[in-house]
Tab-separated table of N, CA and C in Angstrom:
chain	number	residue	atom	x	y	z
K	1	MET	N	9.325	-13.840	20.382
K	1	MET	CA	9.165	-14.449	19.000
K	1	MET	C	8.444	-13.408	18.168
K	2	GLU	N	9.028	-13.256	16.962
K	2	GLU	CA	8.523	-12.304	15.938
K	2	GLU	C	7.729	-13.125	14.923
K	3	GLU	N	6.665	-12.547	14.392
K	3	GLU	CA	5.955	-13.108	13.298
K	3	GLU	C	5.842	-12.040	12.130
K	4	VAL	N	6.205	-12.557	10.936
K	4	VAL	CA	5.981	-11.686	9.789
K	4	VAL	C	4.722	-12.235	9.005
K	5	HIS	N	3.930	-11.186	8.541
K	5	HIS	CA	2.784	-11.567	7.714
K	5	HIS	C	2.725	-10.671	6.636
K	6	VAL	N	2.732	-11.151	5.427
K	6	VAL	CA	2.411	-10.230	4.270
K	6	VAL	C	1.410	-10.923	3.401
K	7	ASN	N	0.493	-10.064	2.832
K	7	ASN	CA	-0.546	-10.682	1.893
K	7	ASN	C	-0.664	-9.735	0.784
K	8	VAL	N	-0.516	-10.308	-0.474
K	8	VAL	CA	-0.579	-9.661	-1.811
K	8	VAL	C	-1.587	-10.421	-2.588
K	9	TYR	N	-2.561	-9.567	-3.365
K	9	TYR	CA	-3.343	-10.087	-4.275
K	9	TYR	C	-2.733	-10.186	-5.693
K	10	ILE	N	-2.762	-11.168	-6.446
K	10	ILE	CA	-2.147	-11.087	-7.768
K	10	ILE	C	-3.151	-11.452	-8.812
K	11	HIS	N	-3.528	-10.696	-9.850
K	11	HIS	CA	-4.563	-11.044	-10.728
K	11	HIS	C	-3.886	-11.923	-11.765
K	12	ALA	N	-3.862	-13.241	-11.499
K	12	ALA	CA	-3.323	-14.282	-12.305
K	12	ALA	C	-3.923	-15.441	-11.741
K	13	PRO	N	-4.033	-16.724	-12.372
K	13	PRO	CA	-4.432	-17.885	-11.904
K	13	PRO	C	-3.450	-18.508	-10.816
K	14	VAL	N	-4.037	-19.186	-9.965
K	14	VAL	CA	-3.171	-19.807	-8.852
K	14	VAL	C	-2.102	-20.563	-9.310
K	15	GLU	N	-2.218	-21.439	-10.364
K	15	GLU	CA	-1.249	-22.303	-10.934
K	15	GLU	C	-0.052	-21.490	-11.409
K	16	ARG	N	-0.298	-20.282	-12.171
K	16	ARG	CA	0.741	-19.452	-12.769
K	16	ARG	C	1.439	-18.789	-11.576
K	17	VAL	N	0.622	-18.358	-10.539
K	17	VAL	CA	1.334	-17.560	-9.373
K	17	VAL	C	2.226	-18.579	-8.665
K	18	PHE	N	1.608	-19.815	-8.421
K	18	PHE	CA	2.480	-20.803	-7.576
K	18	PHE	C	3.709	-21.181	-8.219
K	19	GLU	N	3.545	-21.337	-9.632
K	19	GLU	CA	4.905	-21.711	-10.429
K	19	GLU	C	5.945	-20.621	-10.348
K	20	ALA	N	5.345	-19.370	-10.407
K	20	ALA	CA	6.395	-18.219	-10.495
K	20	ALA	C	7.031	-18.178	-9.155
K	21	VAL	N	6.303	-18.204	-8.118
K	21	VAL	CA	6.930	-17.976	-6.629
K	21	VAL	C	7.787	-19.230	-6.306
K	22	ALA	N	7.301	-20.344	-6.605
K	22	ALA	CA	8.089	-21.429	-6.189
K	22	ALA	C	9.444	-21.748	-7.112
K	23	ASP	N	9.669	-20.949	-8.143
K	23	ASP	CA	10.913	-21.009	-8.801
K	23	ASP	C	11.931	-20.095	-8.176
K	24	HIS	N	12.549	-20.798	-7.152
K	24	HIS	CA	13.290	-20.069	-6.106
K	24	HIS	C	14.488	-19.104	-6.714
K	25	GLU	N	15.197	-19.635	-7.789
K	25	GLU	CA	16.295	-18.910	-8.326
K	25	GLU	C	15.811	-17.675	-9.106
K	26	ARG	N	14.666	-17.588	-9.613
K	26	ARG	CA	14.024	-16.483	-10.343
K	26	ARG	C	13.277	-15.613	-9.307
K	27	PHE	N	12.469	-16.152	-8.489
K	27	PHE	CA	11.711	-15.408	-7.753
K	27	PHE	C	12.512	-14.548	-6.611
K	28	LEU	N	13.299	-15.251	-5.926
K	28	LEU	CA	14.160	-14.731	-4.655
K	28	LEU	C	15.396	-13.883	-5.322
K	29	ARG	N	15.136	-12.809	-6.010
K	29	ARG	CA	16.012	-11.955	-6.724
K	29	ARG	C	15.498	-10.493	-6.392
K	30	ALA	N	16.401	-9.702	-6.037
K	30	ALA	CA	15.985	-8.189	-5.810
K	30	ALA	C	17.250	-7.470	-6.318
K	31	GLY	N	17.008	-6.926	-7.559
K	31	GLY	CA	18.147	-6.086	-8.093
K	31	GLY	C	19.354	-6.878	-8.215
K	32	GLU	N	20.451	-6.221	-7.895
K	32	GLU	CA	21.741	-6.823	-8.006
K	32	GLU	C	22.228	-7.400	-6.726
K	33	SER	N	21.416	-7.174	-5.636
K	33	SER	CA	21.781	-7.521	-4.233
K	33	SER	C	21.459	-8.910	-3.747
K	34	THR	N	20.342	-9.479	-4.261
K	34	THR	CA	19.881	-10.703	-3.795
K	34	THR	C	19.993	-11.713	-4.755
K	35	ARG	N	20.625	-12.982	-4.489
K	35	ARG	CA	20.730	-14.049	-5.481
K	35	ARG	C	20.340	-15.227	-4.760
K	36	THR	N	19.756	-16.206	-5.351
K	36	THR	CA	19.490	-17.488	-4.759
K	36	THR	C	19.891	-18.594	-5.749
K	37	THR	N	20.413	-19.808	-5.133
K	37	THR	CA	20.934	-20.882	-5.856
K	37	THR	C	20.355	-22.119	-5.164
K	38	VAL	N	19.653	-22.978	-6.077
K	38	VAL	CA	19.249	-24.217	-5.562
K	38	VAL	C	20.511	-25.166	-5.464
K	39	VAL	N	21.001	-25.564	-4.198
K	39	VAL	CA	22.086	-26.350	-4.087
K	39	VAL	C	21.813	-27.892	-3.981
K	40	ARG	N	20.600	-28.283	-3.793
K	40	ARG	CA	20.214	-29.426	-3.830
K	40	ARG	C	18.729	-29.589	-4.276
K	41	PRO	N	18.452	-30.188	-5.322
K	41	PRO	CA	17.186	-30.377	-5.879
K	41	PRO	C	16.063	-31.158	-4.949
K	42	GLY	N	14.983	-30.803	-5.189
K	42	GLY	CA	13.937	-31.535	-4.206
K	42	GLY	C	13.846	-33.001	-4.652
K	43	LEU	N	12.988	-33.655	-3.929
K	43	LEU	CA	12.906	-35.138	-4.128
K	43	LEU	C	12.226	-35.561	-5.468
K	44	THR	N	11.112	-34.766	-5.681
K	44	THR	CA	10.386	-35.056	-7.072
K	44	THR	C	10.356	-34.103	-8.098
K	45	GLU	N	10.840	-32.885	-7.766
K	45	GLU	CA	11.025	-31.700	-8.699
K	45	GLU	C	11.940	-30.813	-8.104
K	46	ARG	N	12.691	-30.127	-9.006
K	46	ARG	CA	13.835	-29.197	-8.635
K	46	ARG	C	13.474	-28.415	-7.436
K	47	ASN	N	12.456	-27.617	-7.439
K	47	ASN	CA	12.095	-26.608	-6.365
K	47	ASN	C	11.165	-27.210	-5.213
K	48	GLY	N	10.929	-28.514	-5.359
K	48	GLY	CA	10.002	-29.018	-4.391
K	48	GLY	C	10.477	-29.463	-3.051
K	49	LEU	N	9.625	-30.392	-2.394
K	49	LEU	CA	10.056	-30.904	-1.116
K	49	LEU	C	11.486	-31.396	-1.114
K	50	GLY	N	12.116	-30.926	-0.054
K	50	GLY	CA	13.592	-31.375	0.275
K	50	GLY	C	14.687	-30.543	-0.540
K	51	ALA	N	14.143	-29.624	-1.405
K	51	ALA	CA	15.144	-28.701	-1.934
K	51	ALA	C	15.840	-27.907	-1.135
K	52	LEU	N	17.108	-27.591	-1.207
K	52	LEU	CA	18.023	-26.735	-0.364
K	52	LEU	C	18.293	-25.595	-1.224
K	53	ARG	N	18.070	-24.443	-0.732
K	53	ARG	CA	18.463	-23.191	-1.444
K	53	ARG	C	19.400	-22.265	-0.683
K	54	GLU	N	20.271	-21.625	-1.363
K	54	GLU	CA	21.268	-20.658	-0.667
K	54	GLU	C	20.670	-19.262	-0.987
K	55	VAL	N	20.395	-18.333	-0.174
K	55	VAL	CA	19.980	-16.985	-0.552
K	55	VAL	C	21.073	-16.191	0.030
K	56	ARG	N	21.588	-15.163	-0.857
K	56	ARG	CA	22.595	-14.143	-0.523
K	56	ARG	C	22.049	-12.910	-0.788
K	57	VAL	N	22.192	-12.022	0.386
K	57	VAL	CA	21.741	-10.573	0.176
K	57	VAL	C	22.943	-9.716	0.456
K	58	GLY	N	23.341	-9.096	-0.672
K	58	GLY	CA	24.578	-8.323	-0.514
K	58	GLY	C	25.748	-9.169	-0.270
K	59	LYS	N	26.782	-8.641	0.326
K	59	LYS	CA	27.987	-9.379	0.431
K	59	LYS	C	28.051	-10.314	1.770
K	60	ARG	N	27.208	-9.824	2.764
K	60	ARG	CA	27.309	-10.321	4.076
K	60	ARG	C	26.207	-11.286	4.608
K	61	ILE	N	25.073	-11.174	4.024
K	61	ILE	CA	24.005	-11.868	4.534
K	61	ILE	C	23.778	-13.170	3.629
K	62	ARG	N	23.703	-14.304	4.388
K	62	ARG	CA	23.378	-15.544	3.761
K	62	ARG	C	22.560	-16.500	4.603
K	63	TYR	N	21.728	-17.154	3.833
K	63	TYR	CA	20.801	-17.997	4.467
K	63	TYR	C	20.852	-19.373	3.685
K	64	VAL	N	20.714	-20.536	4.351
K	64	VAL	CA	20.501	-21.787	3.789
K	64	VAL	C	19.105	-22.319	4.150
K	65	GLU	N	18.316	-22.513	3.102
K	65	GLU	CA	16.828	-22.814	3.590
K	65	GLU	C	16.457	-24.029	2.930
K	66	GLU	N	15.566	-24.951	3.636
K	66	GLU	CA	15.237	-26.297	3.074
K	66	GLU	C	13.606	-26.096	2.896
K	67	ILE	N	13.162	-26.598	1.738
K	67	ILE	CA	11.762	-26.634	1.593
K	67	ILE	C	11.193	-27.895	2.327
K	68	THR	N	10.329	-27.661	3.322
K	68	THR	CA	9.938	-28.669	4.268
K	68	THR	C	8.420	-29.241	3.976
K	69	ALA	N	7.697	-28.498	3.074
K	69	ALA	CA	6.455	-29.007	2.559
K	69	ALA	C	6.267	-28.508	1.239
K	70	PHE	N	5.568	-29.098	0.449
K	70	PHE	CA	5.369	-28.592	-1.059
K	70	PHE	C	4.032	-29.143	-1.529
K	71	GLU	N	3.008	-28.429	-1.586
K	71	GLU	CA	1.744	-28.858	-2.063
K	71	GLU	C	1.117	-28.115	-3.168
K	72	ARG	N	1.610	-28.526	-4.305
K	72	ARG	CA	1.176	-27.668	-5.538
K	72	ARG	C	-0.286	-27.707	-5.817
K	73	PRO	N	-0.855	-26.575	-6.148
K	73	PRO	CA	-0.510	-25.233	-6.128
K	73	PRO	C	-0.874	-24.374	-4.949
K	74	SER	N	-1.171	-25.084	-3.765
K	74	SER	CA	-1.735	-24.319	-2.624
K	74	SER	C	-0.737	-23.791	-1.524
K	75	SER	N	0.412	-24.448	-1.453
K	75	SER	CA	1.322	-23.875	-0.428
K	75	SER	C	2.798	-24.579	-0.472
K	76	PHE	N	3.686	-23.855	0.212
K	76	PHE	CA	5.016	-24.531	0.427
K	76	PHE	C	5.456	-23.971	1.712
K	77	ASP	N	6.369	-24.626	2.458
K	77	ASP	CA	6.822	-24.213	3.652
K	77	ASP	C	8.421	-24.261	3.514
K	78	TYR	N	9.238	-23.574	4.363
K	78	TYR	CA	10.633	-23.609	4.399
K	78	TYR	C	11.178	-23.262	5.669
K	79	ARG	N	12.333	-23.709	5.975
K	79	ARG	CA	12.984	-23.384	7.242
K	79	ARG	C	14.520	-23.111	6.883
K	80	ILE	N	14.902	-22.017	7.665
K	80	ILE	CA	16.278	-21.578	7.578
K	80	ILE	C	17.063	-22.449	8.353
K	81	LEU	N	18.200	-23.110	7.841
K	81	LEU	CA	18.883	-24.001	8.466
K	81	LEU	C	20.157	-23.305	9.064
K	82	GLU	N	20.623	-22.474	8.136
K	82	GLU	CA	21.850	-21.770	8.419
K	82	GLU	C	21.623	-20.370	8.237
K	83	SER	N	22.279	-19.402	8.921
K	83	SER	CA	22.145	-17.948	8.637
K	83	SER	C	23.339	-17.293	9.079
K	84	SER	N	23.710	-16.223	8.488
K	84	SER	CA	25.013	-15.512	8.753
K	84	SER	C	24.655	-14.536	9.946
K	85	GLN	N	23.413	-14.374	10.203
K	85	GLN	CA	22.934	-13.621	11.322
K	85	GLN	C	22.366	-14.362	12.474
K	86	PRO	N	22.426	-13.771	13.666
K	86	PRO	CA	21.859	-14.587	14.911
K	86	PRO	C	20.386	-14.604	14.640
K	87	LEU	N	19.919	-15.836	14.197
K	87	LEU	CA	18.480	-16.017	14.019
K	87	LEU	C	18.148	-17.506	14.224
K	88	ARG	N	16.912	-17.507	14.966
K	88	ARG	CA	16.448	-18.974	15.141
K	88	ARG	C	15.049	-18.940	14.531
K	89	HIS	N	15.000	-19.663	13.422
K	89	HIS	CA	13.863	-19.652	12.486
K	89	HIS	C	12.957	-20.780	12.962
K	90	HIS	N	11.546	-20.376	12.980
K	90	HIS	CA	10.659	-21.350	13.404
K	90	HIS	C	9.838	-21.793	12.272
K	91	GLY	N	10.089	-21.340	11.124
K	91	GLY	CA	9.409	-21.718	9.892
K	91	GLY	C	8.622	-20.671	9.146
K	92	SER	N	8.424	-20.930	7.849
K	92	SER	CA	7.755	-19.896	6.928
K	92	SER	C	6.741	-20.647	5.991
K	93	ARG	N	5.689	-20.110	5.745
K	93	ARG	CA	4.769	-20.612	4.833
K	93	ARG	C	4.254	-19.683	3.741
K	94	LEU	N	4.290	-20.140	2.609
K	94	LEU	CA	3.613	-19.300	1.525
K	94	LEU	C	2.387	-20.048	1.129
K	95	ARG	N	1.185	-19.447	1.221
K	95	ARG	CA	-0.260	-19.968	0.834
K	95	ARG	C	-0.684	-19.307	-0.412
K	96	PHE	N	-1.248	-19.996	-1.197
K	96	PHE	CA	-1.723	-19.486	-2.423
K	96	PHE	C	-3.335	-19.879	-2.539
K	97	THR	N	-4.125	-18.869	-2.564
K	97	THR	CA	-5.611	-19.050	-2.394
K	97	THR	C	-6.280	-18.406	-3.589
K	98	PRO	N	-7.011	-19.123	-4.556
K	98	PRO	CA	-7.844	-18.438	-5.635
K	98	PRO	C	-8.807	-17.588	-5.042
K	99	ARG	N	-8.780	-16.422	-5.510
K	99	ARG	CA	-9.885	-15.365	-5.168
K	99	ARG	C	-10.216	-14.705	-6.498
K	100	GLY	N	-11.547	-14.828	-6.865
K	100	GLY	CA	-12.028	-14.448	-8.111
K	100	GLY	C	-11.304	-14.776	-9.341
K	101	ASP	N	-10.799	-13.838	-9.968
K	101	ASP	CA	-9.904	-14.092	-11.223
K	101	ASP	C	-8.451	-14.223	-10.864
K	102	GLY	N	-8.186	-14.111	-9.694
K	102	GLY	CA	-6.683	-13.997	-9.170
K	102	GLY	C	-6.384	-14.981	-8.021
K	103	THR	N	-5.243	-14.564	-7.495
K	103	THR	CA	-4.789	-15.419	-6.282
K	103	THR	C	-4.306	-14.477	-5.051
K	104	GLU	N	-4.614	-14.915	-3.960
K	104	GLU	CA	-4.162	-14.169	-2.783
K	104	GLU	C	-2.903	-15.026	-2.292
K	105	VAL	N	-1.833	-14.380	-2.097
K	105	VAL	CA	-0.487	-14.899	-1.641
K	105	VAL	C	-0.295	-14.477	-0.192
K	106	ASP	N	-0.226	-15.416	0.707
K	106	ASP	CA	-0.084	-15.198	2.120
K	106	ASP	C	1.191	-15.593	2.556
K	107	TRP	N	2.144	-14.878	3.095
K	107	TRP	CA	3.497	-15.295	3.389
K	107	TRP	C	3.620	-14.947	4.995
K	108	THR	N	3.915	-15.989	5.566
K	108	THR	CA	4.108	-15.879	7.089
K	108	THR	C	5.516	-16.480	7.559
K	109	SER	N	6.049	-15.891	8.454
K	109	SER	CA	7.443	-16.425	9.040
K	109	SER	C	7.485	-16.157	10.408
K	110	ARG	N	8.037	-17.112	11.175
K	110	ARG	CA	8.218	-16.888	12.655
K	110	ARG	C	9.706	-17.148	13.130
K	111	PHE	N	10.163	-16.298	13.817
K	111	PHE	CA	11.627	-16.398	14.143
K	111	PHE	C	12.030	-15.589	15.501
K	112	GLU	N	13.094	-15.811	15.897
K	112	GLU	CA	13.445	-15.024	17.055
K	112	GLU	C	15.068	-14.632	16.904
K	113	VAL	N	15.476	-13.621	17.460
K	113	VAL	CA	16.932	-13.211	17.491
K	113	VAL	C	17.533	-13.499	19.096
K	114	PRO	N	18.266	-14.602	19.107
K	114	PRO	CA	18.606	-15.042	20.406
K	114	PRO	C	19.899	-14.298	20.884
K	115	VAL	N	19.853	-12.989	21.115
K	115	VAL	CA	20.902	-12.252	21.535
K	115	VAL	C	20.468	-11.544	22.868
K	116	PRO	N	21.269	-11.905	23.942
K	116	PRO	CA	20.918	-11.206	25.317
K	116	PRO	C	20.831	-9.811	25.101
K	117	LEU	N	19.894	-9.242	25.946
K	117	LEU	CA	19.641	-7.711	26.154
K	117	LEU	C	19.023	-7.060	24.925
K	118	VAL	N	19.582	-7.247	23.835
K	118	VAL	CA	19.089	-6.562	22.576
K	118	VAL	C	18.388	-7.296	21.500
K	119	GLY	N	18.182	-8.605	21.878
K	119	GLY	CA	17.478	-9.479	20.947
K	119	GLY	C	16.133	-9.017	20.626
K	120	SER	N	15.374	-8.452	21.645
K	120	SER	CA	13.912	-8.040	21.256
K	120	SER	C	14.021	-6.918	20.243
K	121	ALA	N	14.866	-6.004	20.454
K	121	ALA	CA	15.077	-4.761	19.515
K	121	ALA	C	15.457	-5.218	18.274
K	122	LEU	N	16.324	-6.089	18.164
K	122	LEU	CA	16.923	-6.568	16.981
K	122	LEU	C	15.840	-7.510	16.260
K	123	GLY	N	15.005	-8.118	16.873
K	123	GLY	CA	13.900	-8.912	16.379
K	123	GLY	C	13.002	-7.991	15.787
K	124	SER	N	12.709	-6.890	16.456
K	124	SER	CA	11.638	-6.017	15.942
K	124	SER	C	12.175	-5.343	14.553
K	125	LEU	N	13.440	-5.007	14.568
K	125	LEU	CA	14.089	-4.488	13.409
K	125	LEU	C	14.097	-5.464	12.235
K	126	ALA	N	14.448	-6.696	12.534
K	126	ALA	CA	14.414	-7.854	11.652
K	126	ALA	C	13.126	-8.061	11.126
K	127	ARG	N	12.005	-7.981	11.832
K	127	ARG	CA	10.705	-8.143	11.464
K	127	ARG	C	10.310	-7.040	10.362
K	128	ARG	N	10.652	-5.862	10.639
K	128	ARG	CA	10.334	-4.814	9.700
K	128	ARG	C	11.109	-5.012	8.392
K	129	MET	N	12.280	-5.516	8.404
K	129	MET	CA	13.129	-5.605	7.338
K	129	MET	C	12.588	-6.661	6.520
K	130	PHE	N	12.068	-7.964	7.187
K	130	PHE	CA	11.533	-9.091	6.384
K	130	PHE	C	10.334	-8.578	5.765
K	131	VAL	N	9.454	-7.839	6.482
K	131	VAL	CA	8.086	-7.443	5.876
K	131	VAL	C	8.416	-6.593	4.650
K	132	ALA	N	9.407	-5.620	4.631
K	132	ALA	CA	9.620	-4.845	3.452
K	132	ALA	C	10.289	-5.862	2.193
K	133	ALA	N	11.086	-6.672	2.568
K	133	ALA	CA	11.673	-7.672	1.616
K	133	ALA	C	10.626	-8.552	0.943
K	134	PHE	N	9.806	-9.097	1.818
K	134	PHE	CA	8.678	-9.958	1.332
K	134	PHE	C	7.713	-9.204	0.476
K	135	THR	N	7.463	-8.107	0.875
K	135	THR	CA	6.406	-7.251	0.189
K	135	THR	C	6.999	-6.800	-1.234
K	136	GLU	N	8.301	-6.425	-1.163
K	136	GLU	CA	9.040	-6.104	-2.455
K	136	GLU	C	9.157	-7.201	-3.432
K	137	LEU	N	9.424	-8.398	-3.025
K	137	LEU	CA	9.343	-9.647	-3.816
K	137	LEU	C	8.027	-9.950	-4.496
K	138	LEU	N	6.972	-9.923	-3.628
K	138	LEU	CA	5.644	-10.115	-4.056
K	138	LEU	C	5.088	-9.252	-5.073
K	139	LEU	N	5.509	-7.869	-4.709
K	139	LEU	CA	4.907	-6.895	-5.601
K	139	LEU	C	5.713	-6.943	-6.905
K	140	ALA	N	6.995	-7.315	-6.898
K	140	ALA	CA	7.632	-7.449	-8.186
K	140	ALA	C	7.066	-8.542	-9.033
K	141	GLU	N	6.712	-9.675	-8.368
K	141	GLU	CA	6.112	-10.834	-9.044
K	141	GLU	C	4.771	-10.420	-9.574
K	142	LYS	N	4.055	-9.709	-8.788
K	142	LYS	CA	2.579	-9.267	-9.250
K	142	LYS	C	2.859	-8.361	-10.461
K	143	ALA	N	3.703	-7.387	-10.463
K	143	ALA	CA	3.808	-6.532	-11.710
K	143	ALA	C	4.237	-7.463	-12.968
K	144	ARG	N	5.074	-8.511	-12.693
K	144	ARG	CA	5.506	-9.376	-13.882
K	144	ARG	C	4.284	-10.165	-14.345
K	145	LEU	N	3.600	-10.780	-13.399
K	145	LEU	CA	2.454	-11.600	-13.721
K	145	LEU	C	1.223	-10.833	-14.258
K	146	GLU	N	1.028	-9.523	-13.871
K	146	GLU	CA	-0.013	-8.704	-14.329
K	146	GLU	C	0.254	-7.958	-15.496
K	147	SER	N	1.509	-7.867	-16.071
K	147	SER	CA	1.888	-7.063	-17.185
K	147	SER	C	1.176	-7.549	-18.326
K	148	PRO	N	0.847	-6.754	-19.475
K	148	PRO	CA	0.181	-7.161	-20.684
K	148	PRO	C	0.946	-8.383	-21.280
K	149	ARG	N	2.214	-8.293	-21.291
K	149	ARG	CA	3.144	-9.376	-21.896
K	149	ARG	C	2.895	-10.628	-21.182
K	150	ALA	N	2.745	-10.655	-19.821
K	150	ALA	CA	2.432	-11.889	-19.201
K	150	ALA	C	1.118	-12.472	-19.595
K	151	GLY	N	0.186	-11.722	-19.726
K	151	GLY	CA	-1.236	-12.113	-20.066
K	151	GLY	C	-1.200	-12.795	-21.507
K	152	GLN	N	-0.334	-12.333	-22.362
K	152	GLN	CA	-0.282	-12.930	-23.783
K	152	GLN	C	0.349	-14.218	-23.736
K	153	ALA	N	1.215	-14.438	-22.874
K	153	ALA	CA	2.020	-15.705	-22.725
K	153	ALA	C	1.128	-16.805	-22.226
K	154	ALA	N	0.047	-16.515	-21.565
K	154	ALA	CA	-0.793	-17.532	-20.882
K	154	ALA	C	-1.739	-18.300	-22.004
């Protein structure tokens, strides 16, 4: 079992940070290679509990993820239901904690790669790739939310 843990502090109020990160189609983008589409809206709000999102990375990687818990503005959980890669996902959680004038974002994910003989090595590689991707996404949001223009919009 592999576990990914990424923690980033964003100098912005928890409500703004949660709103930005929970906007799946806007947040889960990285350059031209990563796109996300909400394929089924949540039960009470588009990105909330029960929402189904499709995440595409490049031309070959695809995930279908369901929002399994949604507690505004403190946390949300999701689970990968389908993957184009051999992956058994045990769940992910994003937690948002007010810290001083900002917000600490804590992203954890647990998974395994069920491939005989090489699954452990592939899992370790996947963990490093997920850490890099989660960090990149959160740092991009940090830059957006902490920019002078974002502060004027508040």
